[in-house]
């Protein structure tokens, strides 16, 4: 089955951000940017599903500026097969991102879409749920374990009091929590190979 | 204006988070209705009707709503949301799960984890792990909001006398099913509602050593939390994690033991009234936010502290 993974370019999690003097936002000039940590976990889970023979193709998608190609190349180096950048220079809110992702889902028809549970810049924790609403798919948020079997995906979720397991009909949306997996590092040969993999900008 | 608050509950009991959310609703103003959705929630509905300041309680009692599956709860909320100007839910894992689905179905943006109400359409919320506060204005016809419960006091659980109305229509998407759950058992106070929290980090060394903190916590009537490092190392279960991606707490007293104080941990506890840090590294960033700090070996200091209490 085809797996779609959404990734976001954000301020690196180790950076201590500063608010601009005019209070109009956070100063992002010359600040180190990275892939959102929860998105790394999402990519890793997709790659593991492929290694298990469950997934056949992994498509990484990002909605953001031209520079987000860097994060998509990282996803390709980690094991994604191809990438799509929905280019925009505006700072979009979660609903607009979810609508852009919905358009990609309509075109690509993946069986599983994996997103991070939240981006560490806006801390919204909305996009996956909103994409599930727009597509009408079931959602497994805050996943700490994902098993695909027989047209269903079984998701163990981290909830306030402990863990909860739900079974979702495919296609479905899953958002990753911290303990789903330990993301791997991209090796140098894979980083070189990733430069040749297809990356479409729409 | 009319505000709908979606109640948080489990095992037939109304959760305290609902009471904080009602206070946020009061700051917005207007009539307040509470929605109780679940299976066999008669007692929860009665408890909700007693909350001070609540005018109406809407009850959706059906098997489809057990375990708060968002595929079923979201269309239910959407079916009544147009009668309200605001829809609020506590920013618990279940509120965070279903509410963005509601917002997208209504074609509006959601405002996540507000910590203050400036006016009926303007709210404050933390971004970048709490390192900045954004003031956001929403022009949506229905404002869909999750409420960070530590940002608001709790309303009185008694004193109200709301009417109870049953909602007849049942939404069952059948695209998801509850399989099971493993809930952590604890007789200590709930982490997010505790007045005192004692937390341990990587410095605890192993899970066994958390006994030191449990002993101290029991004497103080405190809840026990943990940093991500302690959870990842397997010392304690993940529902004890305090931080940006774990629980957000704001107790009267927060005791951080063997916790360095990474940005992501501070995001979950820096609104505590008094912060005490015990760490053997005097350079640890936790000392920058601590009101009282003790540089020393926790294995000597914590038992001494416990004896002194």
PDB file of C-alpha atoms in Angstrom, chain B residues 38-189:
ATOM      1  CA  UNK B  38     -20.815   9.064  26.230  1.00  0.00           C
ATOM      2  CA  UNK B  39     -22.400   5.764  27.115  1.00  0.00           C
ATOM      3  CA  UNK B  40     -24.384   5.531  30.390  1.00  0.00           C
ATOM      4  CA  UNK B  41     -23.567   9.082  31.385  1.00  0.00           C
ATOM      5  CA  UNK B  42     -26.645   9.813  33.520  1.00  0.00           C
ATOM      6  CA  UNK B  43     -24.603  10.532  36.658  1.00  0.00           C
ATOM      7  CA  UNK B  44     -22.160  12.709  34.713  1.00  0.00           C
ATOM      8  CA  UNK B  45     -25.052  14.765  33.327  1.00  0.00           C
ATOM      9  CA  UNK B  46     -26.442  15.251  36.841  1.00  0.00           C
ATOM     10  CA  UNK B  47     -23.017  16.358  38.073  1.00  0.00           C
ATOM     11  CA  UNK B  48     -22.712  18.763  35.121  1.00  0.00           C
ATOM     12  CA  UNK B  49     -26.130  20.265  35.908  1.00  0.00           C
ATOM     13  CA  UNK B  50     -24.865  21.202  39.392  1.00  0.00           C
ATOM     14  CA  UNK B  51     -21.871  23.201  38.099  1.00  0.00           C
ATOM     15  CA  UNK B  52     -22.275  26.848  39.084  1.00  0.00           C
ATOM     16  CA  UNK B  53     -23.078  29.084  36.112  1.00  0.00           C
ATOM     17  CA  UNK B  54     -24.252  26.426  33.689  1.00  0.00           C
ATOM     18  CA  UNK B  55     -27.676  27.055  32.122  1.00  0.00           C
ATOM     19  CA  UNK B  56     -28.281  23.884  30.141  1.00  0.00           C
ATOM     20  CA  UNK B  57     -26.859  20.387  29.944  1.00  0.00           C
ATOM     21  CA  UNK B  58     -27.215  18.514  26.655  1.00  0.00           C
ATOM     22  CA  UNK B  59     -26.873  14.761  26.946  1.00  0.00           C
ATOM     23  CA  UNK B  60     -25.979  12.384  24.133  1.00  0.00           C
ATOM     24  CA  UNK B  61     -26.127   8.940  25.668  1.00  0.00           C
ATOM     25  CA  UNK B  62     -25.348   6.153  23.202  1.00  0.00           C
ATOM     26  CA  UNK B  63     -22.956   3.258  22.811  1.00  0.00           C
ATOM     27  CA  UNK B  64     -21.421   5.034  19.793  1.00  0.00           C
ATOM     28  CA  UNK B  65     -20.044   7.748  22.094  1.00  0.00           C
ATOM     29  CA  UNK B  66     -18.294   5.428  24.518  1.00  0.00           C
ATOM     30  CA  UNK B  67     -14.534   6.080  24.687  1.00  0.00           C
ATOM     31  CA  UNK B  68     -15.016   9.422  22.918  1.00  0.00           C
ATOM     32  CA  UNK B  69     -14.192   8.163  19.429  1.00  0.00           C
ATOM     33  CA  UNK B  70     -13.702  11.365  17.396  1.00  0.00           C
ATOM     34  CA  UNK B  71     -15.329   9.890  14.275  1.00  0.00           C
ATOM     35  CA  UNK B  72     -18.634   9.798  16.204  1.00  0.00           C
ATOM     36  CA  UNK B  73     -18.258  12.710  18.639  1.00  0.00           C
ATOM     37  CA  UNK B  74     -17.265  15.241  15.957  1.00  0.00           C
ATOM     38  CA  UNK B  75     -20.448  14.984  13.812  1.00  0.00           C
ATOM     39  CA  UNK B  76     -22.521  15.104  17.008  1.00  0.00           C
ATOM     40  CA  UNK B  77     -20.886  18.374  18.075  1.00  0.00           C
ATOM     41  CA  UNK B  78     -21.152  19.771  14.533  1.00  0.00           C
ATOM     42  CA  UNK B  79     -24.900  18.998  14.520  1.00  0.00           C
ATOM     43  CA  UNK B  80     -25.490  21.444  17.389  1.00  0.00           C
ATOM     44  CA  UNK B  81     -22.528  23.832  16.994  1.00  0.00           C
ATOM     45  CA  UNK B  82     -24.352  26.301  14.748  1.00  0.00           C
ATOM     46  CA  UNK B  83     -26.527  27.246  17.724  1.00  0.00           C
ATOM     47  CA  UNK B  84     -23.456  28.552  19.532  1.00  0.00           C
ATOM     48  CA  UNK B  85     -20.894  31.315  19.029  1.00  0.00           C
ATOM     49  CA  UNK B  86     -18.170  29.385  20.855  1.00  0.00           C
ATOM     50  CA  UNK B  87     -17.386  25.694  21.274  1.00  0.00           C
ATOM     51  CA  UNK B  88     -14.896  24.914  24.045  1.00  0.00           C
ATOM     52  CA  UNK B  89     -13.241  21.713  25.185  1.00  0.00           C
ATOM     53  CA  UNK B  90     -10.462  21.168  27.704  1.00  0.00           C
ATOM     54  CA  UNK B  91      -7.047  20.587  26.082  1.00  0.00           C
ATOM     55  CA  UNK B  92      -6.869  17.021  27.352  1.00  0.00           C
ATOM     56  CA  UNK B  93      -5.878  14.196  25.025  1.00  0.00           C
ATOM     57  CA  UNK B  94      -9.538  13.572  24.187  1.00  0.00           C
ATOM     58  CA  UNK B  95     -10.337  17.265  23.617  1.00  0.00           C
ATOM     59  CA  UNK B  96      -7.276  17.613  21.398  1.00  0.00           C
ATOM     60  CA  UNK B  97      -8.371  14.495  19.543  1.00  0.00           C
ATOM     61  CA  UNK B  98     -11.931  15.375  18.522  1.00  0.00           C
ATOM     62  CA  UNK B  99     -12.080  19.182  18.507  1.00  0.00           C
ATOM     63  CA  UNK B 100      -9.880  19.908  15.433  1.00  0.00           C
ATOM     64  CA  UNK B 101     -12.085  17.410  13.598  1.00  0.00           C
ATOM     65  CA  UNK B 102     -15.108  19.482  14.636  1.00  0.00           C
ATOM     66  CA  UNK B 103     -13.416  22.700  13.479  1.00  0.00           C
ATOM     67  CA  UNK B 104     -12.559  21.304  10.043  1.00  0.00           C
ATOM     68  CA  UNK B 105     -16.108  19.985   9.558  1.00  0.00           C
ATOM     69  CA  UNK B 106     -17.379  23.490  10.383  1.00  0.00           C
ATOM     70  CA  UNK B 107     -14.729  24.900   7.995  1.00  0.00           C
ATOM     71  CA  UNK B 108     -13.223  27.136  10.686  1.00  0.00           C
ATOM     72  CA  UNK B 109      -9.806  27.335  12.299  1.00  0.00           C
ATOM     73  CA  UNK B 110      -9.302  26.165  15.823  1.00  0.00           C
ATOM     74  CA  UNK B 111      -7.562  28.145  18.545  1.00  0.00           C
ATOM     75  CA  UNK B 112      -5.538  25.636  20.566  1.00  0.00           C
ATOM     76  CA  UNK B 113      -4.699  25.721  24.273  1.00  0.00           C
ATOM     77  CA  UNK B 114      -5.760  29.223  25.224  1.00  0.00           C
ATOM     78  CA  UNK B 115      -4.430  30.461  28.566  1.00  0.00           C
ATOM     79  CA  UNK B 116      -6.421  33.700  28.699  1.00  0.00           C
ATOM     80  CA  UNK B 117      -9.532  35.321  27.266  1.00  0.00           C
ATOM     81  CA  UNK B 118      -8.943  38.952  26.210  1.00  0.00           C
ATOM     82  CA  UNK B 119     -12.404  39.406  24.704  1.00  0.00           C
ATOM     83  CA  UNK B 120     -15.063  37.261  23.060  1.00  0.00           C
ATOM     84  CA  UNK B 121     -12.964  36.933  19.901  1.00  0.00           C
ATOM     85  CA  UNK B 122      -9.407  37.471  21.167  1.00  0.00           C
ATOM     86  CA  UNK B 123      -7.394  34.925  23.078  1.00  0.00           C
ATOM     87  CA  UNK B 124      -3.869  34.328  24.336  1.00  0.00           C
ATOM     88  CA  UNK B 125      -2.012  31.096  23.680  1.00  0.00           C
ATOM     89  CA  UNK B 126       1.575  29.938  24.086  1.00  0.00           C
ATOM     90  CA  UNK B 127       3.687  29.009  21.050  1.00  0.00           C
ATOM     91  CA  UNK B 128       7.253  27.705  20.616  1.00  0.00           C
ATOM     92  CA  UNK B 129       7.069  25.509  23.716  1.00  0.00           C
ATOM     93  CA  UNK B 130       5.769  28.400  25.792  1.00  0.00           C
ATOM     94  CA  UNK B 131       8.654  30.715  24.877  1.00  0.00           C
ATOM     95  CA  UNK B 132       6.269  33.221  23.300  1.00  0.00           C
ATOM     96  CA  UNK B 133       2.640  34.140  23.883  1.00  0.00           C
ATOM     97  CA  UNK B 134       0.543  34.821  20.794  1.00  0.00           C
ATOM     98  CA  UNK B 135      -2.559  37.000  21.010  1.00  0.00           C
ATOM     99  CA  UNK B 136      -4.925  35.776  18.323  1.00  0.00           C
ATOM    100  CA  UNK B 137      -8.185  37.207  17.050  1.00  0.00           C
ATOM    101  CA  UNK B 138     -10.676  34.830  15.478  1.00  0.00           C
ATOM    102  CA  UNK B 139     -13.214  35.990  12.893  1.00  0.00           C
ATOM    103  CA  UNK B 140     -14.800  32.542  12.602  1.00  0.00           C
ATOM    104  CA  UNK B 141     -18.612  32.456  12.920  1.00  0.00           C
ATOM    105  CA  UNK B 142     -18.206  29.644  15.446  1.00  0.00           C
ATOM    106  CA  UNK B 143     -15.050  29.911  17.529  1.00  0.00           C
ATOM    107  CA  UNK B 144     -13.658  26.471  18.241  1.00  0.00           C
ATOM    108  CA  UNK B 145     -11.237  26.518  21.157  1.00  0.00           C
ATOM    109  CA  UNK B 146      -9.331  24.138  23.393  1.00  0.00           C
ATOM    110  CA  UNK B 147      -8.612  25.455  26.883  1.00  0.00           C
ATOM    111  CA  UNK B 148      -5.379  24.858  28.785  1.00  0.00           C
ATOM    112  CA  UNK B 149      -6.876  24.050  32.146  1.00  0.00           C
ATOM    113  CA  UNK B 150      -3.923  25.360  34.178  1.00  0.00           C
ATOM    114  CA  UNK B 151      -4.648  28.823  32.731  1.00  0.00           C
ATOM    115  CA  UNK B 152      -8.003  29.083  34.503  1.00  0.00           C
ATOM    116  CA  UNK B 153      -9.288  28.489  38.036  1.00  0.00           C
ATOM    117  CA  UNK B 154     -12.007  25.908  38.568  1.00  0.00           C
ATOM    118  CA  UNK B 155     -15.632  26.934  38.950  1.00  0.00           C
ATOM    119  CA  UNK B 156     -17.604  25.555  41.917  1.00  0.00           C
ATOM    120  CA  UNK B 157     -18.856  22.049  41.220  1.00  0.00           C
ATOM    121  CA  UNK B 158     -22.006  22.720  43.259  1.00  0.00           C
ATOM    122  CA  UNK B 159     -24.623  25.437  43.320  1.00  0.00           C
ATOM    123  CA  UNK B 160     -25.982  25.275  39.799  1.00  0.00           C
ATOM    124  CA  UNK B 161     -29.338  23.981  38.702  1.00  0.00           C
ATOM    125  CA  UNK B 162     -29.250  23.519  34.946  1.00  0.00           C
ATOM    126  CA  UNK B 163     -31.927  21.878  32.844  1.00  0.00           C
ATOM    127  CA  UNK B 164     -31.046  18.532  31.291  1.00  0.00           C
ATOM    128  CA  UNK B 165     -32.032  17.892  27.677  1.00  0.00           C
ATOM    129  CA  UNK B 166     -31.454  14.657  25.783  1.00  0.00           C
ATOM    130  CA  UNK B 167     -30.138  14.724  22.219  1.00  0.00           C
ATOM    131  CA  UNK B 168     -31.866  12.021  20.212  1.00  0.00           C
ATOM    132  CA  UNK B 169     -29.915  11.734  16.968  1.00  0.00           C
ATOM    133  CA  UNK B 170     -27.026   9.241  17.100  1.00  0.00           C
ATOM    134  CA  UNK B 171     -24.000   9.548  14.837  1.00  0.00           C
ATOM    135  CA  UNK B 172     -22.085   6.329  14.289  1.00  0.00           C
ATOM    136  CA  UNK B 173     -19.467   6.466  11.534  1.00  0.00           C
ATOM    137  CA  UNK B 174     -18.386   2.848  12.123  1.00  0.00           C
ATOM    138  CA  UNK B 175     -14.963   3.648  10.681  1.00  0.00           C
ATOM    139  CA  UNK B 176     -13.225   3.075  14.003  1.00  0.00           C
ATOM    140  CA  UNK B 177     -13.645   0.809  16.981  1.00  0.00           C
ATOM    141  CA  UNK B 178     -12.382   0.762  20.541  1.00  0.00           C
ATOM    142  CA  UNK B 179     -10.192  -2.279  21.186  1.00  0.00           C
ATOM    143  CA  UNK B 180      -8.946  -1.846  24.724  1.00  0.00           C
ATOM    144  CA  UNK B 181      -7.065   0.336  27.142  1.00  0.00           C
ATOM    145  CA  UNK B 182      -4.338   0.049  29.737  1.00  0.00           C
ATOM    146  CA  UNK B 183      -4.736   2.742  32.351  1.00  0.00           C
ATOM    147  CA  UNK B 184      -2.011   3.466  34.865  1.00  0.00           C
ATOM    148  CA  UNK B 185      -3.247   2.954  38.408  1.00  0.00           C
ATOM    149  CA  UNK B 186      -2.334   5.478  41.057  1.00  0.00           C
ATOM    150  CA  UNK B 187      -3.801   6.501  44.393  1.00  0.00           C
ATOM    151  CA  UNK B 188      -1.846   9.756  44.387  1.00  0.00           C
ATOM    152  CA  UNK B 189      -3.534  12.979  43.232  1.00  0.00           C
TER     153      UNK B 189
END
